[in-house]
Amino acid sequence: MNKSVITEETVLQELKKAIVETLNADESSIQPESSLINDLGAESLDFLDINYRLEQAFGIKMARHFVLEHIEEMYGEGSAIDDNGQLTEKAVTLLKIRFGDKMKDLEPGMDMDEVPALVTVQSLAEGVMDILNSVPESCEKCGKSDWQAEEGVRTKCGSCGEPAVFRNGDDLIKAWLTKVQEEKKIF
Amino acid sequence: MDSLSGKTALITGSSRGIGKAIAKKLAAAGADIVINYRKASGSSHAQAEELRDELESLGRKTLMVPADISSKESVKGLFSNIKDSFGTLDFLILNAAKAPFKPIEKLFERELRQLVETNYLGNIFCIQEALPLMDKAGGRIVFISSLGSRYYNPSYPLGSMKAAMESVVRDCAESLRAKKILVNGVCGGIVKTDSFKVLRQYWEEIDRLPEELFVDPGEIADVTAFLCSTASTGIIGQTIVVDRGLSNSLYRTS
C-alpha cells in the first residue's frame, strides 16, 4: 500500500522543519535514527507541537495516542502495562511486530516512561507516511484518480482541486491492532 | 506597584508558559526567583537555563530546581534547596500542572492517580513544605487555575482538579491567615501557551475564537504580581478570573 503522492523525502524534510521550530534544534543534528527525547531533547508537550505542525503541513490528523494506549483501550487496562508501570510481554510482542528492529531495545519489564524515548525521526516519519498512504483511490467529489502534491505537501485532486481526506492516525493504529489480533491472537 | 525586592518567590512549573511569565514579572518587580520544572534534562531544562540567564541579567538571584511535585520526597528536596539558598520564602506560586487530554471516563487508573497526584497532592505537598519557610514573616500563596474549574472544556480532566484547587484556596485562606499568609487564586481564560497547542487538537472550534479573547500570559502574571503586593492585602480566599471577558461573553445568563 503505497499510494501517497507525497514522497518520504518531503515528509522527512517537513518533520525536520517542525523539529527545528519546536525544539530550536540545529538541523544538522537531526538524523533519521535520532531519538526525539534522548538526542533532541523533546518532552511530551513538544511531541504534540511537532504533530500539530505536521498536521498543518500535510492536512492530516496524527494519532493522539501511542500504540500502548490503544492496546489498553481495546484489550483492557493492564494488557500492555502492568501494575508497576512496566511493559507486558504481549505489549513487547506487538511493538516488535510494528516497529521491527528499530525498537530492538524493547523488552518485557521495561518502564513505560522509557518507551517514548524509542520514537525516532524515522519512526515518526513512517507514521506520517502511513496516514498519507491512506489516501482514497479516487476523489470523493469528482471520482477521478488524479492526486497531485500541491506545493509538494498538500494532496489535492488534479481534476477538481478537492483536498484529499485521509484516515486519522488513531483509526489507522486501531485498524492495525485489529488486523494483527485476528492473525496472531495475542490477547 | 510596590517593589518586591529582597523577597523570594517559588513558581512551580516555571520553565514555560504562564509560569515563565510570572517568574519574569515578579523578577521585574524585584523578587529573587526559584525556577522549578519537572525534568532535569530536555527542553524544559534548556528553557529554564534561558530564563535564569535573563533574570540574572536583571540582577536577581535565581535558583533552578528540577523537581516533580507529585512526589513528596522530591518536594522536600525542592524546599530544602530553597532553605539552603535563601533561608525563607515569601511567595509560593502554584502553577505546575500535567494532565492527559481525554474524556474523564476514559482515563486509566494510573492516569487518574497521576492526575490527582500532580495537580492536587503536589500543591498540598508544596504548601506543607513552604509553611516553615513562611513562618516568620508570613507570605502569599497564589494558585494558578483555569476556566476548566467552572466550565466544560472537551477532553480536559484537569478542569476537575482546578475546581478542587479553587476550593483549597478558600480553605487555606482561612486556616493560614493567622500566620499572615494570604492565599488567593488566579483563574486564567484561554492562553496561547504550549498547552494550548494540545487543547486545540481536541477542540478545533477554538481556532475560531476572536483574537481579543485570548489571554496573554503576561496578563495572568500581572494579577499574580498584584496578589503578591501590598496593594492586595484586602483580598483573601478569592480566585480572580482573568479571561478578557470570555466567560462573561460566552457563558452569560440572560
Coordinates of C-alpha atoms in Angstrom, one line a residue:
Chain A
M1 CA 0.0 0.0 0.0
N2 CA 2.0 3.0 -1.2
K3 CA -0.4 5.4 -2.7
S4 CA 0.9 8.7 -1.4
V5 CA 1.9 11.3 -4.0
I6 CA 4.0 12.9 -1.3
T7 CA 7.4 11.4 -1.0
E8 CA 9.1 10.2 2.1
E9 CA 11.9 12.7 1.5
T10 CA 9.4 15.5 1.7
V11 CA 7.9 14.1 4.9
L12 CA 11.4 13.9 6.5
Q13 CA 12.1 17.5 5.3
E14 CA 8.9 18.8 6.9
L15 CA 9.5 16.8 10.0
K16 CA 13.0 18.3 10.4
K17 CA 11.5 21.8 9.9
A18 CA 8.9 21.1 12.7
I19 CA 11.6 19.8 15.0
V20 CA 13.8 22.8 14.3
E21 CA 10.9 25.2 15.0
T22 CA 9.7 23.4 18.1
L23 CA 13.0 22.5 19.8
N24 CA 15.3 25.2 18.5
A25 CA 17.4 22.2 17.3
D26 CA 20.3 22.5 14.9
E27 CA 19.1 20.9 11.6
S28 CA 22.4 19.1 11.1
S29 CA 21.9 17.3 14.4
I30 CA 18.7 15.7 13.2
Q31 CA 19.3 12.2 11.8
P32 CA 16.7 9.6 10.9
E33 CA 17.8 7.5 13.8
S34 CA 17.8 10.3 16.3
S35 CA 15.6 9.8 19.4
L36 CA 13.4 12.8 19.8
I37 CA 13.7 12.6 23.6
N38 CA 17.3 11.4 24.1
D39 CA 19.0 13.0 21.2
L40 CA 16.9 16.1 20.5
G41 CA 15.6 17.0 24.0
A42 CA 11.9 16.7 23.3
E43 CA 9.3 16.4 26.0
S44 CA 5.7 15.2 25.8
L45 CA 4.3 18.7 25.1
D46 CA 6.9 19.0 22.3
F47 CA 5.6 15.9 20.6
L48 CA 2.1 17.4 20.4
D49 CA 3.6 20.6 19.0
I50 CA 5.5 18.7 16.3
N51 CA 2.4 16.7 15.5
Y52 CA 0.4 19.9 15.1
R53 CA 2.9 21.3 12.7
L54 CA 2.8 18.1 10.6
E55 CA -1.0 18.2 10.6
Q56 CA -0.9 21.8 9.3
A57 CA 1.7 21.0 6.7
F58 CA 0.0 17.9 5.2
G59 CA -3.6 18.3 6.1
I60 CA -3.7 15.2 8.2
K61 CA -4.7 14.1 11.7
M62 CA -1.8 12.5 13.6
A63 CA -2.5 9.8 16.3
R64 CA -3.4 11.4 19.6
H65 CA -2.4 8.3 21.5
F66 CA 0.5 5.9 21.3
V67 CA 0.1 2.2 20.4
L68 CA 0.3 1.2 24.1
E69 CA -2.7 3.3 25.0
H70 CA -4.7 1.9 22.1
I71 CA -3.9 -1.7 23.2
E72 CA -5.2 -0.9 26.7
E73 CA -8.3 0.8 25.3
M74 CA -9.1 -2.3 23.2
Y75 CA -7.9 -5.1 25.4
G76 CA -8.3 -3.6 28.9
E77 CA -6.1 -1.8 31.4
G78 CA -3.2 -4.0 32.4
S79 CA -2.9 -5.6 28.9
A80 CA 0.0 -3.5 27.8
I81 CA 1.3 -2.0 31.1
D82 CA 1.3 -3.9 34.4
D83 CA 0.6 -2.5 37.9
N84 CA 4.2 -1.4 38.2
G85 CA 4.1 0.6 35.1
Q86 CA 6.1 -1.9 33.1
L87 CA 5.6 -3.3 29.7
T88 CA 3.9 -6.7 29.4
E89 CA 5.3 -9.5 27.2
K90 CA 2.3 -9.1 24.9
A91 CA 2.9 -5.4 24.5
V92 CA 6.5 -6.0 23.6
T93 CA 5.5 -8.7 21.1
L94 CA 3.1 -6.2 19.4
L95 CA 5.6 -3.3 19.4
K96 CA 8.2 -5.5 17.8
I97 CA 5.8 -6.6 15.1
R98 CA 5.0 -2.9 14.5
F99 CA 8.5 -1.3 14.7
G100 CA 10.7 -4.3 13.9
D101 CA 14.4 -3.8 14.5
K102 CA 14.1 -0.1 15.1
M103 CA 13.0 -0.8 18.6
K104 CA 15.3 -3.6 19.4
D105 CA 15.9 -2.3 23.0
L106 CA 12.4 -3.3 23.9
E107 CA 11.9 -6.0 26.5
P108 CA 9.2 -7.0 28.9
G109 CA 9.5 -5.3 32.2
M110 CA 10.8 -2.1 30.6
D111 CA 9.4 1.1 32.4
M112 CA 6.6 2.6 30.3
D113 CA 8.2 6.0 30.8
E114 CA 11.2 4.8 28.7
V115 CA 9.1 3.9 25.7
P116 CA 8.6 7.4 24.2
A117 CA 12.4 7.7 24.0
L118 CA 12.3 5.0 21.4
V119 CA 10.5 7.3 19.0
T120 CA 12.9 8.4 16.3
V121 CA 12.7 10.8 13.5
Q122 CA 12.3 7.8 11.1
S123 CA 9.5 6.2 13.1
L124 CA 7.6 9.4 13.3
A125 CA 8.1 10.0 9.5
E126 CA 6.7 6.5 8.9
G127 CA 3.7 7.4 11.0
V128 CA 3.1 10.3 8.7
M129 CA 3.6 8.1 5.6
D130 CA 1.0 5.6 6.9
I131 CA -1.5 8.4 7.0
L132 CA -0.6 9.8 3.6
N133 CA -0.8 6.3 2.1
S134 CA -4.4 6.1 3.3
V135 CA -5.4 8.5 0.6
P136 CA -8.6 7.0 -1.1
E137 CA -8.4 5.5 -4.6
S138 CA -10.3 8.4 -6.1
C139 CA -11.6 11.9 -5.3
E140 CA -14.8 11.9 -3.2
K141 CA -16.1 14.8 -5.1
C142 CA -15.4 14.2 -8.8
G143 CA -14.5 10.5 -8.8
K144 CA -11.2 11.0 -10.7
S145 CA -8.0 9.3 -9.6
D146 CA -5.6 12.1 -10.1
W147 CA -4.0 13.1 -6.8
Q148 CA -1.4 15.8 -7.1
A149 CA 1.0 17.2 -4.4
E150 CA 0.3 20.9 -4.2
E151 CA 3.5 22.7 -3.2
G152 CA 4.9 19.3 -2.5
V153 CA 2.9 18.8 0.7
R154 CA -0.9 19.1 0.2
T155 CA -2.6 16.2 -1.6
K156 CA -5.3 17.6 -3.9
C157 CA -7.4 16.3 -6.8
G158 CA -5.7 17.2 -10.0
S159 CA -9.1 17.3 -11.7
C160 CA -11.3 19.3 -9.4
G161 CA -8.9 20.6 -6.7
E162 CA -10.6 19.0 -3.8
P163 CA -8.2 18.2 -0.9
A164 CA -7.8 14.5 -0.1
V165 CA -9.4 13.2 3.1
F166 CA -7.0 10.8 4.9
R167 CA -7.8 8.4 7.7
N168 CA -6.7 9.7 11.0
G169 CA -3.7 8.3 12.9
D170 CA -5.6 6.8 15.8
D171 CA -8.0 4.9 13.4
L172 CA -5.1 3.5 11.5
I173 CA -3.5 2.2 14.7
K174 CA -6.7 0.6 15.8
A175 CA -7.3 -1.0 12.4
W176 CA -3.7 -2.3 12.5
L177 CA -4.2 -3.7 16.0
T178 CA -7.4 -5.4 15.0
K179 CA -5.7 -7.0 12.0
V180 CA -2.7 -8.3 14.0
Q181 CA -5.0 -9.6 16.7
E182 CA -7.0 -11.5 14.0
E183 CA -3.9 -13.0 12.6
K184 CA -1.9 -13.8 15.8
K185 CA -4.4 -13.9 18.6
I186 CA -2.1 -12.2 21.0
F187 CA -4.8 -11.1 23.5
Chain B
M1 CA 3.0 48.6 42.3
D2 CA 5.5 48.4 45.2
S3 CA 8.8 46.8 44.9
L4 CA 9.3 43.1 45.7
S5 CA 13.0 43.5 46.2
G6 CA 14.5 41.3 48.9
K7 CA 11.6 38.9 48.6
T8 CA 11.9 35.3 47.2
A9 CA 9.3 33.6 45.0
L10 CA 9.0 30.0 44.0
I11 CA 6.9 29.4 40.9
T12 CA 6.3 25.7 40.2
G13 CA 6.4 24.8 36.6
S14 CA 8.2 28.0 35.5
S15 CA 10.3 26.9 32.5
R16 CA 7.4 27.5 30.1
G17 CA 4.2 29.3 29.5
I18 CA 2.3 31.1 32.3
G19 CA 4.9 30.1 35.0
K20 CA 7.7 31.6 33.0
A21 CA 5.7 34.9 32.5
I22 CA 5.1 35.0 36.3
A23 CA 8.8 34.5 37.0
K24 CA 9.7 37.3 34.7
K25 CA 7.1 39.7 36.2
L26 CA 8.0 39.0 39.8
A27 CA 11.7 39.4 38.9
A28 CA 11.0 42.7 37.2
A29 CA 9.3 43.8 40.4
G30 CA 12.5 42.9 42.3
A31 CA 12.0 39.4 43.6
D32 CA 14.6 36.7 43.6
I33 CA 13.2 33.6 41.8
V34 CA 13.3 29.9 42.3
I35 CA 12.7 28.3 38.9
N36 CA 11.1 24.8 39.1
Y37 CA 10.4 22.3 36.4
R38 CA 9.9 18.6 36.3
K39 CA 12.8 17.0 34.4
A40 CA 16.5 17.7 34.8
S41 CA 17.0 17.1 31.1
G42 CA 15.3 18.0 27.9
S43 CA 13.6 21.1 26.5
S44 CA 12.3 22.4 29.9
H45 CA 15.8 22.4 31.3
A46 CA 17.1 24.3 28.4
Q47 CA 14.3 26.8 28.7
A48 CA 14.8 27.2 32.4
E49 CA 18.5 28.0 31.8
E50 CA 17.5 30.7 29.3
L51 CA 15.1 32.1 31.9
R52 CA 17.8 32.0 34.6
D53 CA 20.2 34.0 32.4
E54 CA 17.5 36.5 31.7
L55 CA 16.6 37.0 35.3
E56 CA 20.2 37.2 36.4
S57 CA 20.9 39.9 33.9
L58 CA 18.3 42.0 35.8
G59 CA 20.5 41.5 38.9
R60 CA 18.2 38.9 40.6
K61 CA 19.3 35.9 42.4
T62 CA 17.9 32.7 41.0
L63 CA 17.9 29.0 41.9
M64 CA 17.0 26.3 39.4
V65 CA 15.5 23.2 40.9
P66 CA 14.2 20.3 38.9
A67 CA 11.5 18.5 41.0
D68 CA 8.4 16.5 40.3
I69 CA 5.8 18.0 42.7
S70 CA 3.8 14.8 42.6
S71 CA 6.5 13.2 44.7
K72 CA 6.6 14.2 48.4
E73 CA 10.3 13.3 48.5
S74 CA 11.0 15.5 45.5
V75 CA 9.1 18.4 47.0
K76 CA 11.1 18.0 50.3
G77 CA 14.3 18.2 48.3
L78 CA 13.0 21.3 46.5
F79 CA 12.3 23.2 49.7
S80 CA 15.5 22.1 51.5
N81 CA 17.3 23.6 48.5
I82 CA 15.4 26.8 48.9
K83 CA 16.1 26.9 52.6
D84 CA 19.8 26.4 52.0
S85 CA 20.0 29.1 49.3
F86 CA 17.5 31.7 50.6
G87 CA 16.5 30.8 54.2
T88 CA 12.9 31.9 53.7
L89 CA 10.2 32.1 51.1
D90 CA 7.8 35.0 50.6
F91 CA 5.7 33.9 47.6
L92 CA 4.6 30.4 46.6
I93 CA 3.0 30.4 43.2
L94 CA 1.4 27.0 42.4
N95 CA 1.4 26.9 38.7
A96 CA 2.7 23.4 37.7
A97 CA 0.2 21.1 36.1
K98 CA 0.2 18.0 34.0
A99 CA -2.7 16.0 32.7
P100 CA -3.8 13.8 29.8
F101 CA -6.3 15.2 27.3
K102 CA -9.1 12.6 27.4
P103 CA -12.7 12.4 28.5
I104 CA -12.6 11.6 32.2
E105 CA -14.4 8.2 31.9
K106 CA -11.7 7.0 29.5
L107 CA -8.8 7.6 31.9
F108 CA -6.9 4.6 33.0
E109 CA -6.4 4.1 36.8
R110 CA -2.8 5.2 36.6
E111 CA -3.7 8.3 34.7
L112 CA -6.4 9.1 37.3
R113 CA -3.9 8.7 40.1
Q114 CA -1.3 10.8 38.3
L115 CA -3.9 13.5 37.7
V116 CA -4.6 13.7 41.4
E117 CA -1.0 13.3 42.5
T118 CA 0.4 16.1 40.3
N119 CA -2.5 18.6 40.3
Y120 CA -3.9 18.1 43.8
L121 CA -1.5 16.4 46.1
G122 CA 1.5 18.1 44.6
N123 CA 0.2 21.5 45.5
I124 CA -0.6 20.5 49.1
F125 CA 2.9 19.0 49.5
C126 CA 4.3 22.3 48.4
I127 CA 2.2 24.2 50.9
Q128 CA 3.2 21.8 53.7
E129 CA 6.8 22.3 53.0
A130 CA 6.6 26.0 52.4
L131 CA 5.0 26.8 55.8
P132 CA 8.2 26.5 57.9
L133 CA 9.9 28.9 55.4
M134 CA 7.0 31.5 55.7
D135 CA 6.7 31.1 59.4
K136 CA 8.4 34.3 60.5
A137 CA 7.3 37.0 58.0
G138 CA 4.2 35.5 56.5
G139 CA 3.8 35.5 52.8
R140 CA 1.5 34.9 49.8
I141 CA 0.3 31.8 48.1
V142 CA -1.2 32.1 44.7
F143 CA -2.8 29.2 42.9
I144 CA -3.0 29.3 39.1
S145 CA -6.3 27.9 38.0
S146 CA -8.2 27.9 34.7
L147 CA -11.8 28.3 33.4
G148 CA -11.9 24.5 33.3
S149 CA -12.7 24.7 37.0
R150 CA -16.1 26.2 36.2
Y151 CA -17.0 25.3 32.6
Y152 CA -16.7 22.4 30.3
N153 CA -13.7 22.0 28.1
P154 CA -13.6 18.9 25.9
S155 CA -11.1 16.2 27.0
Y156 CA -9.9 18.3 29.9
P157 CA -9.9 16.3 33.1
L158 CA -7.6 18.9 34.6
G159 CA -10.7 21.1 35.0
S160 CA -11.9 18.9 37.9
M161 CA -8.5 19.4 39.6
K162 CA -8.8 23.1 39.1
A163 CA -12.2 23.1 40.8
A164 CA -10.6 21.3 43.7
M165 CA -7.8 23.9 43.7
E166 CA -10.3 26.8 44.0
S167 CA -11.8 25.1 46.9
V168 CA -8.4 24.7 48.6
V169 CA -7.9 28.4 48.0
R170 CA -10.9 29.1 50.2
D171 CA -9.9 26.6 52.8
C172 CA -6.2 27.5 53.2
A173 CA -7.0 31.2 53.1
E174 CA -8.9 30.8 56.3
S175 CA -6.6 28.4 58.1
L176 CA -3.4 30.3 57.2
R177 CA -4.5 33.9 57.7
A178 CA -3.4 33.8 61.3
K179 CA 0.1 33.1 60.1
K180 CA -0.1 36.2 57.9
I181 CA -0.1 34.1 54.8
L182 CA -2.7 35.4 52.3
V183 CA -4.0 32.8 49.9
N184 CA -5.7 33.6 46.6
G185 CA -6.0 32.2 43.1
V186 CA -5.9 33.5 39.5
C187 CA -8.2 31.7 37.1
G188 CA -6.9 32.1 33.5
G189 CA -9.0 32.0 30.4
I190 CA -7.6 30.6 27.2
V191 CA -3.9 31.3 26.9
K192 CA -1.7 30.6 24.0
T193 CA 1.0 28.5 25.7
D194 CA 2.4 25.1 24.8
S195 CA -0.7 23.5 26.4
F196 CA -2.9 25.5 24.1
K197 CA -1.3 23.6 21.1
V198 CA -2.6 20.5 22.7
L199 CA -6.1 21.9 23.6
R200 CA -6.7 23.0 20.1
Q201 CA -6.2 19.4 18.8
Y202 CA -9.2 18.4 20.9
W203 CA -11.2 21.5 20.4
E204 CA -11.0 22.6 16.8
E205 CA -13.6 25.4 17.2
I206 CA -11.2 27.2 19.5
D207 CA -9.3 28.5 16.5
R208 CA -12.4 30.5 15.5
L209 CA -12.4 32.5 18.7
P210 CA -11.6 36.1 18.1
E211 CA -8.1 37.0 18.9
E212 CA -9.1 39.5 21.5
L213 CA -10.5 36.8 23.7
F214 CA -7.1 35.1 24.1
V215 CA -5.3 36.0 27.3
D216 CA -1.7 36.9 27.3
P217 CA 0.5 35.0 29.8
G218 CA 1.7 38.4 31.0
E219 CA -1.8 39.4 31.9
I220 CA -2.1 36.5 34.3
A221 CA 1.4 37.3 35.6
D222 CA 0.3 40.9 36.3
V223 CA -2.6 39.8 38.5
T224 CA -0.3 37.3 40.2
A225 CA 2.2 40.0 41.0
F226 CA -0.6 42.2 42.3
L227 CA -1.7 39.4 44.6
C228 CA 1.9 39.3 45.9
S229 CA 2.0 43.1 46.5
T230 CA 0.9 45.2 49.5
A231 CA -1.8 46.6 47.2
S232 CA -3.9 43.4 47.6
T233 CA -3.9 42.8 51.4
G234 CA -7.6 43.2 51.4
I235 CA -8.1 40.2 49.1
I236 CA -8.2 36.8 50.9
G237 CA -9.5 33.5 49.7
Q238 CA -10.6 34.7 46.2
T239 CA -9.9 33.4 42.8
I240 CA -9.8 36.2 40.3
V241 CA -10.8 35.4 36.8
V242 CA -8.5 36.8 34.1
D243 CA -10.1 35.8 30.8
R244 CA -10.6 39.0 28.7
G245 CA -14.3 38.6 29.3
L246 CA -14.6 35.2 27.7
S247 CA -16.7 33.6 30.3
N248 CA -18.9 36.7 30.7
S249 CA -19.5 37.0 27.0
L250 CA -19.9 33.3 26.1
Y251 CA -21.4 31.7 29.2
R252 CA -23.6 34.6 30.4
T253 CA -27.0 34.0 31.7
S254 CA -29.8 36.1 30.3

